[in-house]
Coordinates of C-alpha atoms in Angstrom, one line a residue:
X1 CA 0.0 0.0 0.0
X2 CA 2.8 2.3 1.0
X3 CA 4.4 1.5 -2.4
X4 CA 1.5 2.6 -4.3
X5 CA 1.0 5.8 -2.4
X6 CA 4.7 6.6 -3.3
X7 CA 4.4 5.4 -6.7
X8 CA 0.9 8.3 -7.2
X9 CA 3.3 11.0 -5.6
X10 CA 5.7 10.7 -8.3
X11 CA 3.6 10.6 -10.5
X12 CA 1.7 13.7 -9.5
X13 CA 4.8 15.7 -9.3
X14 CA 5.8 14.4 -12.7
X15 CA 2.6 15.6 -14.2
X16 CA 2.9 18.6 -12.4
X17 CA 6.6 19.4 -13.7
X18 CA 5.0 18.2 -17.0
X19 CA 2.2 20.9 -16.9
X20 CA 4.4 23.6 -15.6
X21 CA 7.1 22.8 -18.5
X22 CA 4.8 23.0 -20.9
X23 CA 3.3 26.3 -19.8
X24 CA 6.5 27.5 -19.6
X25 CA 7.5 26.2 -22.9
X26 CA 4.1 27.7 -24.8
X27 CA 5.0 31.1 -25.8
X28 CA 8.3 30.0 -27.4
X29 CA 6.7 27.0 -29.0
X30 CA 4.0 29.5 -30.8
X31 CA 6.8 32.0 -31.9
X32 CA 8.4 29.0 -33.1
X33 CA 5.7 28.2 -34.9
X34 CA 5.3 31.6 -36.9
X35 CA 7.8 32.0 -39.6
X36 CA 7.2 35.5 -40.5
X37 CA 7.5 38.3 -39.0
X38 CA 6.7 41.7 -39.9
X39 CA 5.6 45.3 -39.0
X40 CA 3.7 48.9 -40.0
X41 CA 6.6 51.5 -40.6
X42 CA 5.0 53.8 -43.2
X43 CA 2.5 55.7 -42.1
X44 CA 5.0 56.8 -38.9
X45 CA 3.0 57.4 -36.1
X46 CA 3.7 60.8 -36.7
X47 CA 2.2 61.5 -40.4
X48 CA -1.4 59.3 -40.4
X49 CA -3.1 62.1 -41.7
X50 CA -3.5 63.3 -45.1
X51 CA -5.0 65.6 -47.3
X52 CA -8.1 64.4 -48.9
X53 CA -7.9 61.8 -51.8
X54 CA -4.3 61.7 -51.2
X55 CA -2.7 58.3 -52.4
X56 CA -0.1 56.8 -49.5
X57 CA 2.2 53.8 -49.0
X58 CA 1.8 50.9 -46.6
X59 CA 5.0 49.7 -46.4
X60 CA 7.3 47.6 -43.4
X61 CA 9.8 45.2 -42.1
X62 CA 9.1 41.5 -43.8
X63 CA 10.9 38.4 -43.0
X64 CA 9.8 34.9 -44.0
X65 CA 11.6 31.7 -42.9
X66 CA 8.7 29.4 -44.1
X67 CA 6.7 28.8 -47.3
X68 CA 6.3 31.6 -49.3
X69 CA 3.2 33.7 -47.9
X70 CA 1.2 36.3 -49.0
X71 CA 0.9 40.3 -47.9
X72 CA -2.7 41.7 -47.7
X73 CA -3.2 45.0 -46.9
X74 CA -7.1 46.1 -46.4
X75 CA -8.3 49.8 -46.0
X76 CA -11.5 50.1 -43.7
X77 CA -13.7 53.4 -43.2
X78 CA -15.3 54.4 -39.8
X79 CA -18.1 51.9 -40.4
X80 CA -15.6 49.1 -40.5
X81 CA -16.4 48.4 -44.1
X82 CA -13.8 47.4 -46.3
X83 CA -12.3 50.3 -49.3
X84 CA -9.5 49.1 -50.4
X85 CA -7.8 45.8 -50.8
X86 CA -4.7 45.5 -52.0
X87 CA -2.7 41.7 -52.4
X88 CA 0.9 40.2 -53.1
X89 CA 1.2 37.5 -55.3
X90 CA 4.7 35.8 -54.5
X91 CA 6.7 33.5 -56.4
X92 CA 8.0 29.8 -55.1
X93 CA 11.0 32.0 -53.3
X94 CA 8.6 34.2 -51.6
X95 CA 9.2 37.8 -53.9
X96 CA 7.4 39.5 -56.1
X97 CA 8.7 38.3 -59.8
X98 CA 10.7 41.1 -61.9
X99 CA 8.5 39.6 -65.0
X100 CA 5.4 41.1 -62.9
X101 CA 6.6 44.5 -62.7
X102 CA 6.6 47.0 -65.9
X103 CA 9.9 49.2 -65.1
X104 CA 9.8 50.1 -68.9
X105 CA 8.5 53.7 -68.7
X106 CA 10.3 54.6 -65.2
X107 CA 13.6 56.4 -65.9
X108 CA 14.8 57.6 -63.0
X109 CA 15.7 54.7 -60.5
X110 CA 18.6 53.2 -59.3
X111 CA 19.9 49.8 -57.7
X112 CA 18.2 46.7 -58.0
X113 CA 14.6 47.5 -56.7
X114 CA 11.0 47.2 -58.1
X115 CA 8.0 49.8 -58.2
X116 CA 5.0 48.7 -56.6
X117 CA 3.2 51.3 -59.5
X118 CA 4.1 49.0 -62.2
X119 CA 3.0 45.6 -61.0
X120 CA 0.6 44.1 -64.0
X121 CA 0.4 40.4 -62.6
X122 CA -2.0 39.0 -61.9
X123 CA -5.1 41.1 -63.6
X124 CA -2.5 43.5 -65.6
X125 CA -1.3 47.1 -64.7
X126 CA -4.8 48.6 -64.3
X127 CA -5.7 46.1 -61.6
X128 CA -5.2 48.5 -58.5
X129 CA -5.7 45.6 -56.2
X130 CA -2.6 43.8 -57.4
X131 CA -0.3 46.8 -56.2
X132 CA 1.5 44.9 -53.0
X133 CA 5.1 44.0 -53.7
X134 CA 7.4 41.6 -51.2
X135 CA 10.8 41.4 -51.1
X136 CA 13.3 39.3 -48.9
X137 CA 16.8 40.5 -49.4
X138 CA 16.2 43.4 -48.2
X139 CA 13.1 42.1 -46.6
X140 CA 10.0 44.4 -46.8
X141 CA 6.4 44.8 -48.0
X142 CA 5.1 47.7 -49.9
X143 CA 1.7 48.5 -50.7
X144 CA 0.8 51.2 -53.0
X145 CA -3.0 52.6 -51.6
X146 CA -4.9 55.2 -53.9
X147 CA -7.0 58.0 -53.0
X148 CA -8.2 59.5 -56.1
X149 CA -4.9 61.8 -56.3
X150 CA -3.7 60.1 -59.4
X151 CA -6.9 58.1 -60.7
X152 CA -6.7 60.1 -64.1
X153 CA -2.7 59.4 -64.8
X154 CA -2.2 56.0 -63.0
X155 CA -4.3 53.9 -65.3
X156 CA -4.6 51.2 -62.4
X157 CA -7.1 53.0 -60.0
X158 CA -9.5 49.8 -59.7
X159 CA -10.9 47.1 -58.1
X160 CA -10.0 44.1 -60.1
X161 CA -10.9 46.4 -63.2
X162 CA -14.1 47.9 -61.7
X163 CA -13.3 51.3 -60.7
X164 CA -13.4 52.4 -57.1
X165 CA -16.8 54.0 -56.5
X166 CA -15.6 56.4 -54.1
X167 CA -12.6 58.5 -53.1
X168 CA -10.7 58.4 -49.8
X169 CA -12.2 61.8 -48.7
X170 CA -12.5 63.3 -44.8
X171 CA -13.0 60.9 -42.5
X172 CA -11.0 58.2 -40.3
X173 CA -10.0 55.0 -41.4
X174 CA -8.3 51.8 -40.4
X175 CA -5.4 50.1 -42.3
X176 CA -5.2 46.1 -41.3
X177 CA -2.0 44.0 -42.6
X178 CA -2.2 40.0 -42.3
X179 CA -0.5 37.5 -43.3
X180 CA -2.1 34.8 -45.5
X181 CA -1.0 30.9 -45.2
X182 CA 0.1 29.5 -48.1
X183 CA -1.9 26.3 -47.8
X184 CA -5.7 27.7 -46.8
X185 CA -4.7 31.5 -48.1
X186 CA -6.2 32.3 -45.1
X187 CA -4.6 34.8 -42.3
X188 CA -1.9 33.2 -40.2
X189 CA -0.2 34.1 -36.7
X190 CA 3.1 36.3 -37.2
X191 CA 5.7 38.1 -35.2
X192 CA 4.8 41.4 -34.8
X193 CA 8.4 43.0 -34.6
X194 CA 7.5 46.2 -32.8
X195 CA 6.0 44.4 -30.1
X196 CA 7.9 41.0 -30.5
X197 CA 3.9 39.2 -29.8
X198 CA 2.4 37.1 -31.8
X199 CA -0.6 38.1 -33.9
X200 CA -2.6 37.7 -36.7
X201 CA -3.0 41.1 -37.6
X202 CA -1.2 44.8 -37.0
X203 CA -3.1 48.1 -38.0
X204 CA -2.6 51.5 -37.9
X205 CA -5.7 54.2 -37.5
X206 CA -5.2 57.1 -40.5
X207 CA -7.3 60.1 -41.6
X208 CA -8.0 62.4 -44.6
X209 CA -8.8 66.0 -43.8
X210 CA -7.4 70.0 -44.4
X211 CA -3.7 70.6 -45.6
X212 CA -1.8 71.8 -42.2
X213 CA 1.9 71.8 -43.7
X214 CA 5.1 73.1 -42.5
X215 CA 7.1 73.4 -45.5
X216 CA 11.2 74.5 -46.4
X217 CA 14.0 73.2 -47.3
X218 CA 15.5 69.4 -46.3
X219 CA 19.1 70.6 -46.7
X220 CA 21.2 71.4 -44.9
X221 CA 19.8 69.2 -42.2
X222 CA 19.8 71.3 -39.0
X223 CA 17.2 73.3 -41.2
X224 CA 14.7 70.2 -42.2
X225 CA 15.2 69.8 -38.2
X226 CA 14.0 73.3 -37.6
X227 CA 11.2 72.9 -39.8
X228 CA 10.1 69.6 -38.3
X229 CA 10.5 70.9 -34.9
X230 CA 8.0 73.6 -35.8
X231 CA 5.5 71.1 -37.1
X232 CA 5.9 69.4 -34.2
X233 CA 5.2 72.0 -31.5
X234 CA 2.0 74.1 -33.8
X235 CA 0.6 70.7 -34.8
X236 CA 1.2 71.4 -38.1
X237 CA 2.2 68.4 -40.8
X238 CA 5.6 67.2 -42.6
X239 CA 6.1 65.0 -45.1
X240 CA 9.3 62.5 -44.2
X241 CA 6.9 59.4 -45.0
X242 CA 7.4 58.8 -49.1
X243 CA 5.2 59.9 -51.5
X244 CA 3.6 57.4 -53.5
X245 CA 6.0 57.2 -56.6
X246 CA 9.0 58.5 -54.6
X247 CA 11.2 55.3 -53.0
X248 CA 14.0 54.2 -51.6
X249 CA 15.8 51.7 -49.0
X250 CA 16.5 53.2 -46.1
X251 CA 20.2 52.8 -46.7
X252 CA 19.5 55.0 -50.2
X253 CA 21.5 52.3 -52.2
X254 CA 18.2 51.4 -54.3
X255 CA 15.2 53.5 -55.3
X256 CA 13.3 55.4 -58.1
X257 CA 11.2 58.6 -58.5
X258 CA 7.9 58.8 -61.2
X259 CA 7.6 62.8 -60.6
X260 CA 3.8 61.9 -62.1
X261 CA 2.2 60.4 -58.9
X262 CA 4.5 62.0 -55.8
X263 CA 4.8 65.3 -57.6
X264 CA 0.8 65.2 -57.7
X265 CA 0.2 63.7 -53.9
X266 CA 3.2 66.3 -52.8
X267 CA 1.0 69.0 -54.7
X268 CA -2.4 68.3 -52.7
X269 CA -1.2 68.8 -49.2
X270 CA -0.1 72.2 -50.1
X271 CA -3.0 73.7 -51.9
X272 CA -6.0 70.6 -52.9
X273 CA -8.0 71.3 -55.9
X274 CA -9.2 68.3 -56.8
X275 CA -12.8 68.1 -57.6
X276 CA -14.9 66.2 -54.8
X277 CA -13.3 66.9 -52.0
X278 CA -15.7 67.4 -49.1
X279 CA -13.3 70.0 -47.4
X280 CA -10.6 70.3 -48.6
X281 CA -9.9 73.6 -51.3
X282 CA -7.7 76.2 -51.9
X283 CA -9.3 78.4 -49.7
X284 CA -8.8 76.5 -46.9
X285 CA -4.8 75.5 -47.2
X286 CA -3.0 76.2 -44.2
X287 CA 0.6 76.4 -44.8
X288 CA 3.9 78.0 -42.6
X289 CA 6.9 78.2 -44.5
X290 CA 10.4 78.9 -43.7
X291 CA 12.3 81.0 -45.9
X292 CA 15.9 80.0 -45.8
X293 CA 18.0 78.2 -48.9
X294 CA 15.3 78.1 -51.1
X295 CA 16.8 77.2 -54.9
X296 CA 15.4 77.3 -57.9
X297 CA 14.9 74.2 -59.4
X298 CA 13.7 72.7 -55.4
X299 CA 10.7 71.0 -55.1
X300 CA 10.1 73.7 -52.4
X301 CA 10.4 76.6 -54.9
X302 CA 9.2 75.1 -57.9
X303 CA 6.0 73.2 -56.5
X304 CA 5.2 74.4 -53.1
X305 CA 5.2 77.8 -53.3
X306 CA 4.9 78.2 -56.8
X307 CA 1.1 76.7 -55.8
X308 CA 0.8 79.4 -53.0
X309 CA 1.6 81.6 -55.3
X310 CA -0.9 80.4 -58.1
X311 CA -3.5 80.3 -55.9
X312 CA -3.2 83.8 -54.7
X313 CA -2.6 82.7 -50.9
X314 CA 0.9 84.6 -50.7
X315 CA -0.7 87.2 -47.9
X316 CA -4.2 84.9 -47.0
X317 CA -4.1 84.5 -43.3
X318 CA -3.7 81.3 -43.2
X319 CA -0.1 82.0 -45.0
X320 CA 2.7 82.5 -42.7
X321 CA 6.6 82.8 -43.6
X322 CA 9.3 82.7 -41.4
X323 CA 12.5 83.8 -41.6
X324 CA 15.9 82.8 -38.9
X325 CA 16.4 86.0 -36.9
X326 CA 20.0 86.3 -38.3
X327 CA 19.9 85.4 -41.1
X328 CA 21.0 81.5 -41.0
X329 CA 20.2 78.7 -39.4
X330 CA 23.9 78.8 -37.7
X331 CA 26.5 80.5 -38.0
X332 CA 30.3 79.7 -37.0
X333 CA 33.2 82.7 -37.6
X334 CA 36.0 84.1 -36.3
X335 CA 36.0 87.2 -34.3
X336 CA 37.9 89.9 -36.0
X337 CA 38.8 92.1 -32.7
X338 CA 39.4 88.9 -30.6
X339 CA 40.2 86.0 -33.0
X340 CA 38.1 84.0 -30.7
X341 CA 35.7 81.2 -32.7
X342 CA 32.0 82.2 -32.5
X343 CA 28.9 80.2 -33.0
X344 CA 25.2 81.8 -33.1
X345 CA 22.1 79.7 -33.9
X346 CA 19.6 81.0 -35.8
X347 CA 15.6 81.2 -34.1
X348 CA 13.1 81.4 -36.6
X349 CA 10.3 84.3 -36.2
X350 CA 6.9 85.0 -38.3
X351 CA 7.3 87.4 -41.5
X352 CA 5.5 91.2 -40.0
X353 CA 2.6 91.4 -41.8
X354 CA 3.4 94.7 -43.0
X355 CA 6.3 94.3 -44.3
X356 CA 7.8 93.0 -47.3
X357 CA 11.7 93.6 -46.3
X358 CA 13.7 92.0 -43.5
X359 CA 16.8 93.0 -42.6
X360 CA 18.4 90.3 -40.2
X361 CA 22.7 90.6 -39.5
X362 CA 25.5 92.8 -40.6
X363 CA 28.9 91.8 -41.3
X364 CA 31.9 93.6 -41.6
X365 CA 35.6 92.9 -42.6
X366 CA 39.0 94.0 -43.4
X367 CA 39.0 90.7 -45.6
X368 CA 36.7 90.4 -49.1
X369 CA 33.2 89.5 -48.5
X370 CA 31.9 88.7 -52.1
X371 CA 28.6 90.4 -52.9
X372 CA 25.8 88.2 -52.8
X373 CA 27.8 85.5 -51.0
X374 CA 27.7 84.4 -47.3
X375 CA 30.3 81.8 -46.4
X376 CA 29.6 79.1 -43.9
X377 CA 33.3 78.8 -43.2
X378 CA 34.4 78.6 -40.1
X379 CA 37.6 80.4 -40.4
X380 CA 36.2 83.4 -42.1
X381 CA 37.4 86.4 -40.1
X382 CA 34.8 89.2 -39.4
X383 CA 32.3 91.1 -37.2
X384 CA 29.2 90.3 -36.9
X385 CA 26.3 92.9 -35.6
X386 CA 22.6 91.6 -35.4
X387 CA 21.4 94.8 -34.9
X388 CA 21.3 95.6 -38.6
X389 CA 19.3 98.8 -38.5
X390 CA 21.9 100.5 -37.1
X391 CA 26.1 99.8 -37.0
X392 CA 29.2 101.1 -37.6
X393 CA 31.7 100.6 -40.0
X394 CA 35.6 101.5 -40.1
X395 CA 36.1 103.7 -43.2
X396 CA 37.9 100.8 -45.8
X397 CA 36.2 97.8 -44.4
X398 CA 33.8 96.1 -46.3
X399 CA 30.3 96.4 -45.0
X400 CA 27.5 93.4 -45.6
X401 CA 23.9 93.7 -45.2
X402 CA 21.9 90.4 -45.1
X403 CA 18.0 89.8 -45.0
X404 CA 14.8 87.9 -46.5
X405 CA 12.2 89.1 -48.7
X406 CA 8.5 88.2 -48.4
X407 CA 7.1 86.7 -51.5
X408 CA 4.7 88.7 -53.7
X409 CA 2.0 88.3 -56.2
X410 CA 3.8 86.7 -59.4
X411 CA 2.5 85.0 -62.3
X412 CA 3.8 81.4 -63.4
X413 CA 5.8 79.7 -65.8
X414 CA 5.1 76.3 -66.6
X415 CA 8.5 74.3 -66.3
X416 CA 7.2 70.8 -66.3
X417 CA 3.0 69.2 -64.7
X418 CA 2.7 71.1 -61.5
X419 CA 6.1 72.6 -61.3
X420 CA 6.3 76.5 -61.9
X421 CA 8.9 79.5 -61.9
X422 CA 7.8 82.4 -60.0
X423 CA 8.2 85.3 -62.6
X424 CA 8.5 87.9 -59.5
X425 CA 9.9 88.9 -56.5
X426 CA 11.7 91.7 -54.8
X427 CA 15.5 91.9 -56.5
X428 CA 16.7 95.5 -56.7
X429 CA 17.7 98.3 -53.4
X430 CA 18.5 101.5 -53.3
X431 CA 20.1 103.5 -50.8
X432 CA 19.9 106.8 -50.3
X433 CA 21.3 109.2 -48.0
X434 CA 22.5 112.3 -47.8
X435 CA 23.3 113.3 -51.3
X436 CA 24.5 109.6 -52.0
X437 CA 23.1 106.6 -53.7
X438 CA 23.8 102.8 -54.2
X439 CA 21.9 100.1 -56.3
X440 CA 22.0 96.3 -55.7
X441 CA 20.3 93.8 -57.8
X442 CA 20.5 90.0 -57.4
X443 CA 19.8 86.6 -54.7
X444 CA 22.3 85.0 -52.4
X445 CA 24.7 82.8 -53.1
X446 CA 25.1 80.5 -49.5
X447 CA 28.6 78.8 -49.5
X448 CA 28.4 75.6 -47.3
X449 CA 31.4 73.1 -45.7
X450 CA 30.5 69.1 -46.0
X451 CA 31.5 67.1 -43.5
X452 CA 34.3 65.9 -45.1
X453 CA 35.6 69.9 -45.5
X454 CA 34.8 70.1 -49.3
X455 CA 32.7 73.1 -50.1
X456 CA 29.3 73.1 -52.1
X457 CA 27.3 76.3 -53.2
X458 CA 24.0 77.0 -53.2
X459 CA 23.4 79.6 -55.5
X460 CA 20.7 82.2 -56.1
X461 CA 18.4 81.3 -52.9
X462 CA 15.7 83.1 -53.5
X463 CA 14.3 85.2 -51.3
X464 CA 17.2 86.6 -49.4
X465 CA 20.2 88.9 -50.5
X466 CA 23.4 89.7 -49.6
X467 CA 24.5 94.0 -50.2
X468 CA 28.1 94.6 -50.2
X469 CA 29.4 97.8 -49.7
X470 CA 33.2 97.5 -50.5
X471 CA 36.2 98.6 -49.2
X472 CA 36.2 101.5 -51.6
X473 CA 32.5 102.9 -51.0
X474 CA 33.2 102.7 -47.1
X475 CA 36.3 104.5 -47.4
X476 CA 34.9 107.5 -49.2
X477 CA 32.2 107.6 -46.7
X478 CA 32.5 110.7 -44.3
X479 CA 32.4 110.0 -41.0
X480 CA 29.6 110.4 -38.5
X481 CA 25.9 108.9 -38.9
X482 CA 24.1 109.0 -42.5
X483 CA 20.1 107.7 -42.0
X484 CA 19.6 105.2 -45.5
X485 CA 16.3 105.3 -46.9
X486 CA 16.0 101.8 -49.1
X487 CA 13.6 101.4 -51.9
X488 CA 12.8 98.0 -52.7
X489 CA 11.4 97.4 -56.1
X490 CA 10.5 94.0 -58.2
X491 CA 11.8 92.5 -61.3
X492 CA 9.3 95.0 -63.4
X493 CA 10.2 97.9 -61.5
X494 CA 7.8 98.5 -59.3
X495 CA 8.2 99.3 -55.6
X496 CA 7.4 97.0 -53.2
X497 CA 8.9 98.6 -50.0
X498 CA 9.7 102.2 -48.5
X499 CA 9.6 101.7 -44.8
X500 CA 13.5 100.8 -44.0
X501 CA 15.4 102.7 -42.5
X502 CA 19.0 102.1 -41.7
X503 CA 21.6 104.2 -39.6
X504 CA 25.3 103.8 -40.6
X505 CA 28.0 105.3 -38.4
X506 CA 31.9 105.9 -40.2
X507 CA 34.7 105.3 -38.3
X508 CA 37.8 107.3 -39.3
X509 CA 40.5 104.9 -40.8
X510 CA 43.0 106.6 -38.7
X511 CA 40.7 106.2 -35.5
X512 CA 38.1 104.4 -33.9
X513 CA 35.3 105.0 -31.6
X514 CA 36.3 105.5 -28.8
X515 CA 38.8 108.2 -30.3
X516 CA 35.9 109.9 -31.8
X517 CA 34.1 109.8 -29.1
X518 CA 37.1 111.3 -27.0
X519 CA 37.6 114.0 -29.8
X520 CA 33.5 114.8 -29.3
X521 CA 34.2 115.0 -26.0
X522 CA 36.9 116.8 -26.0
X523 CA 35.0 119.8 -28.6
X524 CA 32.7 119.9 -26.0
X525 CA 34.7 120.5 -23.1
X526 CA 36.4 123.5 -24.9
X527 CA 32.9 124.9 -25.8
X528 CA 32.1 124.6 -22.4
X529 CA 35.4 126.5 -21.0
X530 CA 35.0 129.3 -23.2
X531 CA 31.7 129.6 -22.7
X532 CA 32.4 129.9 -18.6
X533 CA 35.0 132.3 -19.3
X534 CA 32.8 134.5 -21.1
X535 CA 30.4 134.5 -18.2
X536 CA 33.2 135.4 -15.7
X537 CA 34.3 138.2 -17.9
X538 CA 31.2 139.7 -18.4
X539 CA 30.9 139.3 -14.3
X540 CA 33.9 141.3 -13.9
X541 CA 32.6 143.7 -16.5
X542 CA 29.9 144.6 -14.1
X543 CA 31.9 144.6 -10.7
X544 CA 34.3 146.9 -12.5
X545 CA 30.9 149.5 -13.5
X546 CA 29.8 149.4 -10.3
X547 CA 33.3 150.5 -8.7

């Protein structure tokens, strides 16, 4: 009896060790079990909401160890009903086939990569439902998701051929990606790699409403910082995420561009004129954008504000420019007096209202300064005053004044679909003071140092300017204070601006200010003496009387 009572103890703690292994053991077996993993990257958390009808990409981390499996992305609107479906359709190696992708009319791309845009298998290129690419080595997914942006140029905005009854307009919606078994082709557990658990779905909630854009330049970087900084902290948007028709690997070592779709997505979340939109117009874009660096051919120049600009929104409220308080985003020199290295960072401020003309730093120097040039160098000796309005200058020195200019009412030039040059904007000063005057025309030319100490040049940034007064116009300057009057006018002529005003004190080149001030001084000490002794001798003039 004892023996069995020993022999049902073991074997209760055997089944209990047995039960308590495999509990333990569960979670590893299941993860085991699930031979892809994968995750939502694009939409970011921080851009999940888009102008109206705007196409987007649904794209992420993919990694299959098993039998080639199938991507589904599904679109669902605020009633949970399903909008868009879109569907890999893998090889026996577990990728999207080359021979199902039409690279043919896509000229710009580089490295060994495939666009989603092109896929024609199965149900050929005007199947939009077909539109999911997979790729192991790199290892992602892609889906390419259409909003009516591009329904007229893509040729592929469909449901299996049907087109889509109805464009992604305001509202919220729910993206779901799942995993489909190759065996059932229905969903399967994966490894969700943000959260490392086990699912067999991820999603990520989006929505379609107003453009609310913070726009400028991406280069150089601490400026795309500025401007997503801003975004950040007015709750304003910024477009990191790719356009549809704009990718690359995240290392940049494969990629193409088909200017067609992003240029047109890009376009609609700066001004949105598509028809049937359900709030989203011209009149209601809201955009903030920074001018700094702004070139001529940039997609910032060109397309962005070229549509402000078409749309007559340069001064509609819910325009505002910005400018960096001195002119640059940084700014490293050397001290002239001291030789000491400097550094500045540039705060950006709102463009006044009533005001067209911005004057932000000026620099002088016994060296060069080039006109309409400011050097990012490091080692470039000179002095820098951010009280532009009013500064002095040693007679023979050369004498910079830097600012921004607000843009004005312009007509267009076509260039290329949706791109534009701005026919107008401020370009030509006058001084005048005294019975002097001096004309500058032209942009600014911004000299930068890459990190590997080579020098690149932006050239012509529109916008801002750069007037030189050289070492010859300084030196014939006569000393004291002279009150400039400047007269901005546009490219026809016209004039803009008549409100600056700008004091410029002269230096001696024999002295300096504190010797001029001594010499001031000094005039009026002697004024004052002869002045006393006057008094006294009239006082002894009238002693000598009364005697």
């Amino acid at each position: 009896m004892v023996c069995v009572e020993v022999f049902l103890k073991r074997i209760s703690i055997l089944v209990s060790v047995l039960l308590i292994a495999v509990l333990f053991f569960l979670p590893v077996s299941a993860a085991e079990m699930s031979s892809v993993s994968l995750n939502i990257t694009q939409p970011s958390l921080s851009e999940t909401t888009y102008a109206e009808m705007r196409d987007f990409y649904v794209y992420g981390y993919f990694q299959n160890s098993g039998d080639p499996a199938n991507v589904r992305v599904t679109l669902l609107d605020d009633a949970g009903q399903t909008v868009r479906t879109v569907l890999s359709a893998v090889n026996d190696a577990g990728v999207t086939p080359a021979e199902s992708v039409d690279m043919s009319g896509i000229d710009n791309s580089w490295g060994t990569i495939l666009a989603v845009e092109k896929i024609t298998s199965p149900g050929g290129i005007a199947n939009g439902t077909n539109k999911l690419l997979v790729n192991t080595d790199p290892g992602y997914y892609l889906a390419f998701v259409q909003g009516g942006a591009t329904k007229e140029i893509s040729g592929s905005y469909t449901d299996s051929g049907t087109r889509y009854p109805a464009d992604l307009t305001m509202g919220e919606y729910t993206i779901v990606v799942e995993v489909l078994d190759p065996a059932t082709n229905e969903p399967m557990l994966f490894k969700n790699t943000d959260t490392s658990e086990i699912v067999g779905r991820v999603s990520r909630n989006i929505m379609f409403g107003l453009t609310n854009t913070s726009l400028g330049m991406f280069t150089p970087e601490e400026n795309k910082n500025n401007v997503a900084e801003y975004a950040a902290l007015h709750n304003l948007r910024m477009y990191v995420d790719w356009f549809p028709g704009f990718f690359q690997l995240p290392d940049g070592s494969a990629g193409y561009r088909i200017p067609a779709y992003w240029q047109a997505n890009n376009a609609v979340e700066v001004v949105n004129n598509l028809p049937g939109t359900k709030v989203d117009n011209a009149a209601a874009a809201n955009n903030t954008m920074l001018i700094y660096n702004i070139g001529s051919t940039s997609t910032t120049y060109q397309l962005e504000l070229a549509a402000i600009v078409q749309y007559h929104l340069v001064d509609s409220p819910n325009t505002v420019f910005r400018y960096y308080d001195i002119g640059e985003s940084s700014m490293i020199w050397t001290d002239e007096d001291t030789g000491e290295t400097m550094m500045l960072a540039g705060t950006s401020r709102p463009f006044p209202r009533d005001s067209r003309v911005i004057y932000t730093r000026a620099d002088s120097s016994s060296s060069e300064i080039p006109a309409n040039t400011v050097s990012r160098l490091p080692n470039f000796t000179k002095t820098v005053d951010t009280t532009p309005y009013a500064v002095t200058v040693t007679q023979g020195e050369y004498l910079a004044f830097y600012g921004v200019t607000r843009p004005i009412a312009s007509s267009l030039t076509f260039v290329s679909p949706l791109r534009y040059d701005i026919d107008n904007q401020i370009s030509t000063y006058v001084y005048s003071g005294g019975d002097t005057e001096y004309t500058f025309d032209g942009l600014l030319t911004r000299i930068f140092v890459n990190a590997d100490g080579t020098l690149y040049s932006a050239e012509h940034t529109n916008y801002e300017f750069g007037h030189v007064f050289t070492a010859e116009q300084t030196a014939a300057m006569p000393p004291g204070t002279t009150i400039y009057t400047v007269l901005a006018y546009d490219r026809d002529g016209n004039l803009v601006d008549d409100t600056t005003k700008i004091a410029v004190t002269v230096v001696p080149a024999d002295g300096d200010a504190g010797q001029t001030a001594q010499s001031e001084a000094g005039t009026a000490a002697l004024a004052t003496a002869v002045v006393l002794a006057l008094v006294c001798v009239a006082a002894l003039f009238v002693v000598l009387r009364k005697l």
